[in-house]
Tab-separated table of C-alpha atoms and ligand atoms in Angstrom:
chain	number	residue	atom	x	y	z
A	1	MET	CA	26.262	23.766	-12.311
A	2	ILE	CA	24.235	23.726	-9.178
A	3	GLY	CA	22.140	20.149	-8.751
A	4	VAL	CA	19.938	19.015	-6.108
A	5	LYS	CA	19.992	15.538	-4.659
A	6	ILE	CA	17.399	13.942	-2.313
A	7	LYS	CA	19.240	12.082	0.349
A	8	GLY	CA	16.335	10.523	2.215
A	9	ASN	CA	15.344	10.918	6.030
A	10	TYR	CA	13.983	14.614	5.198
A	11	ASN	CA	17.275	15.635	3.735
A	12	VAL	CA	18.428	17.048	0.387
A	13	GLY	CA	21.813	18.226	-0.658
A	14	VAL	CA	22.639	21.036	-2.848
A	15	GLU	CA	25.770	20.300	-4.803
A	16	GLU	CA	28.268	21.605	-7.555
A	17	VAL	CA	27.912	19.117	-10.133
A	18	ALA	CA	29.506	18.864	-13.879
A	19	ILE	CA	27.303	19.852	-16.771
A	20	PRO	CA	26.600	16.421	-18.492
A	21	ASP	CA	27.844	15.406	-22.006
A	22	VAL	CA	25.356	15.161	-24.730
A	23	GLY	CA	25.460	11.973	-26.620
A	24	SER	CA	23.784	10.324	-29.738
A	25	HIS	CA	19.818	10.881	-29.670
A	26	GLN	CA	20.319	12.978	-26.473
A	27	VAL	CA	19.679	16.662	-25.875
A	28	ILE	CA	20.975	19.108	-23.130
A	29	ILE	CA	18.281	21.255	-21.831
A	30	GLN	CA	18.893	24.793	-19.936
A	31	THR	CA	16.294	24.433	-17.235
A	32	GLU	CA	13.894	27.297	-16.932
A	33	ALA	CA	11.571	25.762	-14.432
A	34	SER	CA	11.249	22.533	-12.504
A	35	THR	CA	8.342	21.469	-9.807
A	36	ILE	CA	8.535	19.406	-6.877
A	37	CYS	CA	6.118	16.232	-7.066
A	38	GLY	CA	4.717	14.099	-4.729
A	39	SER	CA	7.080	11.267	-5.744
A	40	ASP	CA	9.932	13.490	-4.961
A	41	LEU	CA	8.486	13.909	-1.338
A	42	HIS	CA	8.238	10.116	-1.021
A	43	PHE	CA	11.923	9.835	-1.501
A	44	TYR	CA	12.528	12.636	0.707
A	45	ARG	CA	10.560	11.055	3.377
A	46	SER	CA	12.071	7.533	2.779
A	47	PRO	CA	14.662	6.342	5.280
A	48	SER	CA	17.940	6.723	4.157
A	49	ILE	CA	18.926	3.152	4.027
A	50	GLU	CA	15.995	2.548	1.412
A	51	MET	CA	17.580	5.118	-0.727
A	52	GLY	CA	20.155	3.091	-2.286
A	53	ASN	CA	22.322	4.613	-4.945
A	54	ARG	CA	19.529	7.233	-5.702
A	55	VAL	CA	21.346	9.568	-3.325
A	56	ASN	CA	24.076	9.864	-5.718
A	57	PHE	CA	21.744	11.322	-8.544
A	58	ILE	CA	20.455	14.753	-9.372
A	59	ALA	CA	16.903	14.455	-8.493
A	60	GLY	CA	13.698	15.968	-10.144
A	61	HIS	CA	11.681	14.815	-13.065
A	62	GLU	CA	9.432	17.625	-13.899
A	63	GLY	CA	11.036	20.268	-15.968
A	64	SER	CA	11.180	22.476	-18.778
A	65	GLY	CA	13.422	24.867	-20.456
A	66	ILE	CA	15.329	25.721	-23.801
A	67	VAL	CA	17.280	23.254	-25.821
A	68	HIS	CA	20.758	23.983	-25.550
A	69	LYS	CA	22.833	21.236	-27.156
A	70	ILE	CA	21.867	18.362	-29.352
A	71	GLY	CA	23.498	15.008	-29.956
A	72	ASP	CA	23.695	13.277	-33.306
A	73	HIS	CA	20.647	11.723	-34.727
A	74	VAL	CA	18.396	14.301	-32.953
A	75	GLU	CA	15.636	15.266	-35.629
A	76	ASN	CA	12.410	16.160	-33.607
A	77	ILE	CA	14.020	19.571	-31.910
A	78	LYS	CA	16.388	22.022	-32.437
A	79	VAL	CA	18.629	24.444	-30.197
A	80	GLY	CA	16.600	27.091	-29.065
A	81	ASP	CA	13.131	25.223	-28.881
A	82	ARG	CA	11.040	25.883	-25.912
A	83	VAL	CA	10.357	22.274	-24.548
A	84	ALA	CA	8.416	20.331	-21.719
A	85	ILE	CA	9.777	16.932	-20.810
A	86	PHE	CA	7.907	13.430	-20.352
A	87	HIS	CA	9.878	11.746	-17.353
A	88	ARG	CA	9.954	8.059	-18.406
A	89	TYR	CA	11.540	6.183	-21.368
A	90	GLY	CA	12.434	2.590	-22.171
A	91	CYS	CA	14.066	0.617	-24.906
A	92	GLY	CA	12.164	2.773	-27.643
A	93	VAL	CA	11.539	-0.376	-29.913
A	94	CYS	CA	9.408	-2.889	-27.823
A	95	GLU	CA	5.519	-2.838	-28.497
A	96	ASN	CA	4.775	-1.116	-25.119
A	97	CYS	CA	7.359	1.555	-25.985
A	98	ILE	CA	6.063	2.239	-29.549
A	99	LYS	CA	2.462	2.326	-28.101
A	100	GLY	CA	3.629	5.078	-25.728
A	101	TRP	CA	3.825	2.991	-22.507
A	102	PRO	CA	7.677	3.040	-21.876
A	103	GLN	CA	6.704	2.615	-17.961
A	104	TYR	CA	5.752	-0.890	-19.126
A	105	CYS	CA	9.001	-1.591	-21.337
A	106	LYS	CA	8.962	-5.271	-22.253
A	107	GLU	CA	12.854	-5.217	-22.345
A	108	GLY	CA	12.742	-4.365	-18.768
A	109	LYS	CA	14.421	-0.707	-19.651
A	110	SER	CA	12.206	1.561	-18.097
A	111	THR	CA	13.721	4.505	-16.525
A	112	THR	CA	12.635	7.605	-14.640
A	113	LEU	CA	14.057	10.847	-15.525
A	114	VAL	CA	15.063	11.136	-12.749
A	115	MET	CA	13.654	10.829	-9.176
A	116	GLY	CA	17.317	10.381	-8.151
A	117	GLN	CA	17.003	6.836	-9.525
A	118	SER	CA	18.329	6.522	-12.816
A	119	VAL	CA	19.849	3.168	-13.480
A	120	ILE	CA	21.448	4.655	-16.546
A	121	PRO	CA	23.056	7.928	-15.278
A	122	TRP	CA	24.702	8.786	-18.645
A	123	LYS	CA	21.353	8.596	-20.410
A	124	SER	CA	19.407	11.067	-18.345
A	125	SER	CA	19.701	13.500	-15.275
A	126	GLY	CA	17.271	15.088	-13.051
A	127	THR	CA	15.355	18.353	-13.650
A	128	PHE	CA	16.512	19.904	-10.349
A	129	ALA	CA	19.648	21.495	-11.862
A	130	GLU	CA	20.755	24.061	-14.306
A	131	TYR	CA	20.905	21.733	-17.035
A	132	ILE	CA	19.248	18.513	-17.977
A	133	LEU	CA	20.201	15.591	-19.884
A	134	CYS	CA	17.759	13.418	-21.626
A	135	PRO	CA	16.789	11.545	-24.703
A	136	SER	CA	15.499	13.667	-27.428
A	137	ASP	CA	12.075	11.676	-27.948
A	138	VAL	CA	10.908	12.597	-24.442
A	139	CYS	CA	11.198	16.432	-25.177
A	140	PHE	CA	7.961	18.161	-26.531
A	141	LYS	CA	8.077	21.740	-28.267
A	142	ILE	CA	5.581	24.015	-26.232
A	143	PRO	CA	4.121	27.153	-27.911
A	144	ASP	CA	4.772	30.733	-26.812
A	145	SER	CA	1.291	30.663	-24.924
A	146	ILE	CA	2.530	27.947	-22.300
A	147	ASN	CA	4.923	29.510	-19.966
A	148	PHE	CA	7.920	27.262	-18.399
A	149	GLU	CA	6.418	26.647	-15.163
A	150	ALA	CA	3.258	25.520	-16.714
A	151	GLY	CA	5.382	23.284	-19.114
A	152	SER	CA	6.960	21.782	-16.069
A	153	ILE	CA	3.619	20.917	-14.640
A	154	ILE	CA	2.365	19.313	-17.974
A	155	GLY	CA	4.874	16.692	-18.161
A	156	CYS	CA	3.939	14.925	-14.959
A	157	ASN	CA	0.741	16.283	-13.129
A	158	GLY	CA	-0.728	17.462	-16.514
A	159	ILE	CA	-0.479	14.392	-18.421
A	160	THR	CA	-1.344	11.976	-15.521
A	161	ALA	CA	-4.527	14.044	-14.711
A	162	TYR	CA	-5.294	14.111	-18.548
A	163	SER	CA	-4.712	10.459	-18.878
A	164	ILE	CA	-7.155	9.284	-16.157
A	165	ILE	CA	-9.760	11.775	-17.373
A	166	THR	CA	-9.469	10.401	-20.951
A	167	LYS	CA	-9.423	6.751	-19.587
A	168	LEU	CA	-12.651	7.267	-17.430
A	169	GLY	CA	-14.313	8.560	-20.792
A	170	ILE	CA	-15.277	11.824	-18.697
A	171	LYS	CA	-17.610	14.192	-20.811
A	172	SER	CA	-18.910	17.730	-20.869
A	173	GLY	CA	-21.522	18.059	-18.218
A	174	ASP	CA	-20.311	14.987	-15.927
A	175	ILE	CA	-20.189	15.786	-12.284
A	176	VAL	CA	-16.562	14.774	-11.060
A	177	GLY	CA	-15.550	14.317	-7.256
A	178	ILE	CA	-12.067	14.773	-6.857
A	179	PHE	CA	-10.574	13.595	-3.633
A	180	GLY	CA	-7.139	15.469	-2.649
A	181	LEU	CA	-6.991	19.039	-3.877
A	182	GLY	CA	-3.234	18.757	-4.186
A	183	PRO	CA	-1.376	19.986	-7.200
A	184	LEU	CA	-2.543	16.717	-9.092
A	185	GLY	CA	-6.113	17.443	-7.944
A	186	ILE	CA	-6.204	20.891	-9.002
A	187	THR	CA	-4.398	19.915	-12.361
A	188	ALA	CA	-7.427	17.606	-12.766
A	189	SER	CA	-10.099	20.074	-11.944
A	190	MET	CA	-8.631	22.797	-14.337
A	191	ILE	CA	-8.773	20.190	-17.154
A	192	LEU	CA	-12.272	19.307	-16.201
A	193	ASN	CA	-13.322	22.864	-16.136
A	194	GLY	CA	-11.733	23.440	-19.565
A	195	MET	CA	-13.871	20.288	-21.124
A	196	GLY	CA	-16.865	21.680	-19.678
A	197	ALA	CA	-17.293	18.806	-16.779
A	198	ILE	CA	-18.354	19.857	-13.351
A	199	PRO	CA	-15.359	19.164	-10.971
A	200	ILE	CA	-16.163	19.326	-7.153
A	201	GLY	CA	-13.582	18.486	-4.557
A	202	ILE	CA	-12.681	17.214	-1.109
A	203	ASP	CA	-9.632	18.030	1.048
A	204	LEU	CA	-8.762	18.397	4.591
A	205	SER	CA	-6.689	21.484	4.051
A	206	LEU	CA	-8.507	24.760	3.950
A	207	GLU	CA	-5.861	26.426	2.099
A	208	ARG	CA	-5.694	23.777	-0.645
A	209	ARG	CA	-9.467	24.182	-0.849
A	210	LYS	CA	-9.246	28.079	-1.245
A	211	LEU	CA	-6.442	27.601	-3.853
A	212	ALA	CA	-8.665	25.249	-5.797
A	213	GLU	CA	-11.618	27.375	-5.473
A	214	LYS	CA	-9.864	30.557	-6.696
A	215	LEU	CA	-8.564	28.548	-9.855
A	216	GLY	CA	-12.113	27.432	-10.872
A	217	LEU	CA	-13.366	24.714	-8.890
A	218	PRO	CA	-16.986	25.382	-8.197
A	219	TYR	CA	-17.393	23.813	-4.834
A	220	SER	CA	-15.173	21.997	-2.204
A	221	ALA	CA	-15.739	20.439	1.243
A	222	ASN	CA	-13.673	18.742	4.050
A	223	ASN	CA	-16.034	15.708	4.427
A	224	ILE	CA	-17.911	13.400	2.296
A	225	SER	CA	-21.462	14.247	3.633
A	226	LYS	CA	-20.755	18.060	2.686
A	227	LEU	CA	-19.579	16.860	-0.574
A	228	GLY	CA	-22.801	14.850	-1.201
A	229	ASP	CA	-24.817	18.004	0.016
A	230	SER	CA	-23.186	20.106	-2.528
A	231	ILE	CA	-24.446	17.923	-5.385
A	232	ASP	CA	-28.041	18.479	-4.176
A	233	ILE	CA	-27.237	22.383	-4.074
A	234	ILE	CA	-25.576	22.203	-7.459
A	235	SER	CA	-28.254	20.205	-9.179
A	236	HIS	CA	-31.344	20.716	-7.139
A	237	LYS	CA	-31.519	17.185	-6.219
A	238	ARG	CA	-31.494	15.881	-9.834
A	239	TYR	CA	-28.022	14.540	-10.564
A	240	GLU	CA	-25.478	12.414	-8.756
A	241	ILE	CA	-21.838	12.123	-8.867
A	242	ASP	CA	-20.981	10.426	-12.243
A	243	VAL	CA	-17.153	9.887	-11.562
A	244	THR	CA	-14.868	10.134	-8.658
A	245	ILE	CA	-11.274	10.263	-8.756
A	246	ASP	CA	-8.948	9.617	-5.834
A	247	PHE	CA	-5.556	11.378	-5.886
A	248	THR	CA	-4.949	10.789	-2.285
A	249	GLY	CA	-3.855	7.040	-2.114
A	250	ASN	CA	-5.743	7.262	1.406
A	251	SER	CA	-7.666	4.245	2.215
A	252	ASN	CA	-10.631	6.030	3.609
A	253	ALA	CA	-10.831	8.514	0.601
A	254	ILE	CA	-10.699	5.452	-1.832
A	255	ASN	CA	-13.541	3.572	-0.184
A	256	ASP	CA	-15.498	6.851	-0.062
A	257	ALA	CA	-14.894	7.475	-3.724
A	258	ILE	CA	-16.550	4.196	-4.547
A	259	ARG	CA	-19.362	4.933	-1.912
A	260	ILE	CA	-20.288	8.422	-3.260
A	261	VAL	CA	-20.252	7.457	-6.973
A	262	LYS	CA	-23.567	7.002	-8.732
A	263	PRO	CA	-24.880	3.367	-9.730
A	264	LEU	CA	-23.001	2.525	-13.001
A	265	GLY	CA	-20.471	5.204	-12.361
A	266	LYS	CA	-16.714	5.271	-12.481
A	267	VAL	CA	-13.823	5.459	-10.075
A	268	GLY	CA	-10.556	6.448	-10.993
A	269	LEU	CA	-7.411	5.637	-8.606
A	270	VAL	CA	-4.283	7.783	-9.168
A	271	GLY	CA	-2.983	8.781	-5.790
A	272	ILE	CA	-0.210	6.830	-4.004
A	273	GLY	CA	-0.251	7.419	-0.188
A	274	PRO	CA	0.922	5.689	2.862
A	275	GLY	CA	-1.221	2.732	3.544
A	276	LEU	CA	-2.433	2.404	0.035
A	277	GLU	CA	-0.652	-1.098	0.231
A	278	SER	CA	-2.971	-2.206	3.002
A	279	THR	CA	-6.255	-0.544	1.540
A	280	VAL	CA	-8.955	-3.075	1.372
A	281	ILE	CA	-11.600	-2.819	-1.086
A	282	LYS	CA	-14.802	-5.238	-0.663
A	283	PRO	CA	-16.002	-6.391	-4.094
A	284	THR	CA	-19.772	-5.973	-2.927
A	285	GLN	CA	-18.848	-2.190	-2.624
A	286	PHE	CA	-18.512	-1.930	-6.499
A	287	LEU	CA	-20.148	-5.074	-7.984
A	288	GLU	CA	-23.604	-4.461	-6.629
A	289	LYS	CA	-23.626	-0.815	-7.944
A	290	GLY	CA	-21.811	-1.788	-11.188
A	291	VAL	CA	-19.005	0.610	-10.558
A	292	THR	CA	-16.124	0.468	-13.121
A	293	ILE	CA	-12.773	1.155	-11.242
A	294	SER	CA	-9.608	2.076	-13.325
A	295	GLY	CA	-6.283	3.141	-12.398
A	296	ILE	CA	-3.281	4.929	-13.894
A	297	LEU	CA	0.264	5.635	-12.624
A	298	VAL	CA	1.615	7.635	-15.437
A	299	GLY	CA	-0.008	8.538	-18.720
A	300	ASN	CA	0.837	7.624	-22.229
A	301	ILE	CA	3.601	9.752	-23.604
A	302	HIS	CA	1.493	10.262	-26.806
A	303	ASN	CA	-0.724	12.330	-24.692
A	304	MET	CA	1.823	15.092	-24.308
A	305	TYR	CA	0.570	16.107	-27.715
A	306	ASP	CA	-2.879	16.141	-26.649
A	307	ILE	CA	-2.328	18.035	-23.248
A	308	ILE	CA	-0.209	20.605	-24.812
A	309	ARG	CA	-2.781	21.423	-27.546
A	310	PHE	CA	-5.530	21.230	-24.725
A	311	VAL	CA	-4.208	23.682	-22.525
A	312	ASP	CA	-3.010	25.984	-25.421
A	313	LYS	CA	-6.689	25.983	-26.992
A	314	HIS	CA	-8.523	26.314	-23.487
A	315	ASN	CA	-6.089	29.006	-22.240
A	316	ILE	CA	-5.428	27.040	-19.082
A	317	ASP	CA	-2.258	28.237	-17.009
A	318	PHE	CA	-1.182	25.420	-14.708
A	319	SER	CA	1.445	27.849	-13.334
A	320	LYS	CA	-1.464	29.568	-11.421
A	321	MET	CA	-1.213	26.816	-8.905
A	322	ILE	CA	2.398	27.403	-7.787
A	323	THR	CA	2.236	29.058	-4.487
A	324	ASP	CA	6.197	29.206	-3.692
A	325	ARG	CA	9.109	29.795	-6.097
A	326	PHE	CA	12.697	29.336	-5.108
A	327	LYS	CA	16.230	29.107	-6.455
A	328	LEU	CA	18.097	25.633	-6.547
A	329	SER	CA	20.237	26.778	-3.798
A	330	GLU	CA	17.237	27.117	-1.452
A	331	ALA	CA	16.314	23.541	-1.751
A	332	ILE	CA	16.145	22.588	1.715
A	333	LYS	CA	13.544	25.274	2.567
A	334	ALA	CA	11.552	24.322	-0.770
A	335	PHE	CA	11.394	20.797	0.334
A	336	THR	CA	10.433	21.902	4.140
A	337	ILE	CA	7.455	23.772	2.857
A	338	ALA	CA	6.383	21.212	0.189
A	339	GLU	CA	6.356	18.544	2.981
A	340	LYS	CA	3.704	20.751	4.875
A	341	GLY	CA	1.175	19.518	2.394
A	342	THR	CA	-0.920	22.781	2.758
A	343	GLU	CA	0.750	24.604	-0.343
A	344	GLY	CA	0.006	24.583	-3.895
A	345	LYS	CA	2.932	23.606	-6.232
A	346	ILE	CA	6.307	24.320	-5.392
A	347	ALA	CA	8.677	25.522	-8.128
A	348	PHE	CA	12.431	26.086	-8.775
A	349	ILE	CA	13.133	28.863	-11.069
A	350	LYS	CA	16.028	30.360	-12.958
B	1	ZN	ZN1	5.619	13.985	-10.860
B	2	ZN	ZN1	10.569	-0.935	-24.345
């Protein structure tokens, strides 16, 4: 089969690789769609020297497809099922794994499926390939109303956006400022729309603002003062921004997100960008206003059931944010376009 490996230094390799064997508690999925994530781009940009043995593995952690083969002791799914995949797993038996947080596995066995970084290659393989190997318990059945492209987005962007929204306790009617209208910001705004909140967004890219507005974002701006003005327009100067969520990981955006939220408001941090490590947040910025700051990297795996039900019930189609579709053999072009940062989601399709 064809598989795509991320090599770092803005290189990807399209290679012929063997279809993996299925083992106990594992499944092989015939890939119908897989999507490129910001995390994949992080490794794509990384200097080759920092890539380590990742360069040897098929990349990709967002994918969906049809169950092709199951190993022994697989009971939650059967051959022919349509499934979306959650991209993390751990030991499966420690307290954090049982509670749905394999990323914080107490046995130190947290593994990502796979940003070209599987430490246990016989346990899972990346989604940028014709077939995916993974543990059966990261597979979730999706109803016919959810197409495969949307299913791919659900397993990373979908669950991450859903998790920060629920963690922040956002409710119907809340005004939510979204910093960064890339795929993750657009995913959040579609979920917020579905639940009756009012998302407004900020992004420097006109293309991304237009796409977000086309998908239901009521208002977007390219700078913070215009975003502030929009609240006055929307609410006739009666309301303020209840919650802000940063999906950029940019230092200025994070500080703006804290500055613009109302007193006693909430701020969610999700984005990982260059410069995040050196971002300085002054305690007086949020303690004087009584602001709550909360972060999340990846959602709780149990939220997969919730997000699948939510998008089904509210007729939300995440595939509408896909602007470019490629075959796996066109991976070099796909990554070049994704790297521009002006498009919506980029997908590999069968
Ligand atoms: Zn992802
Ligand atoms: Zn564990």
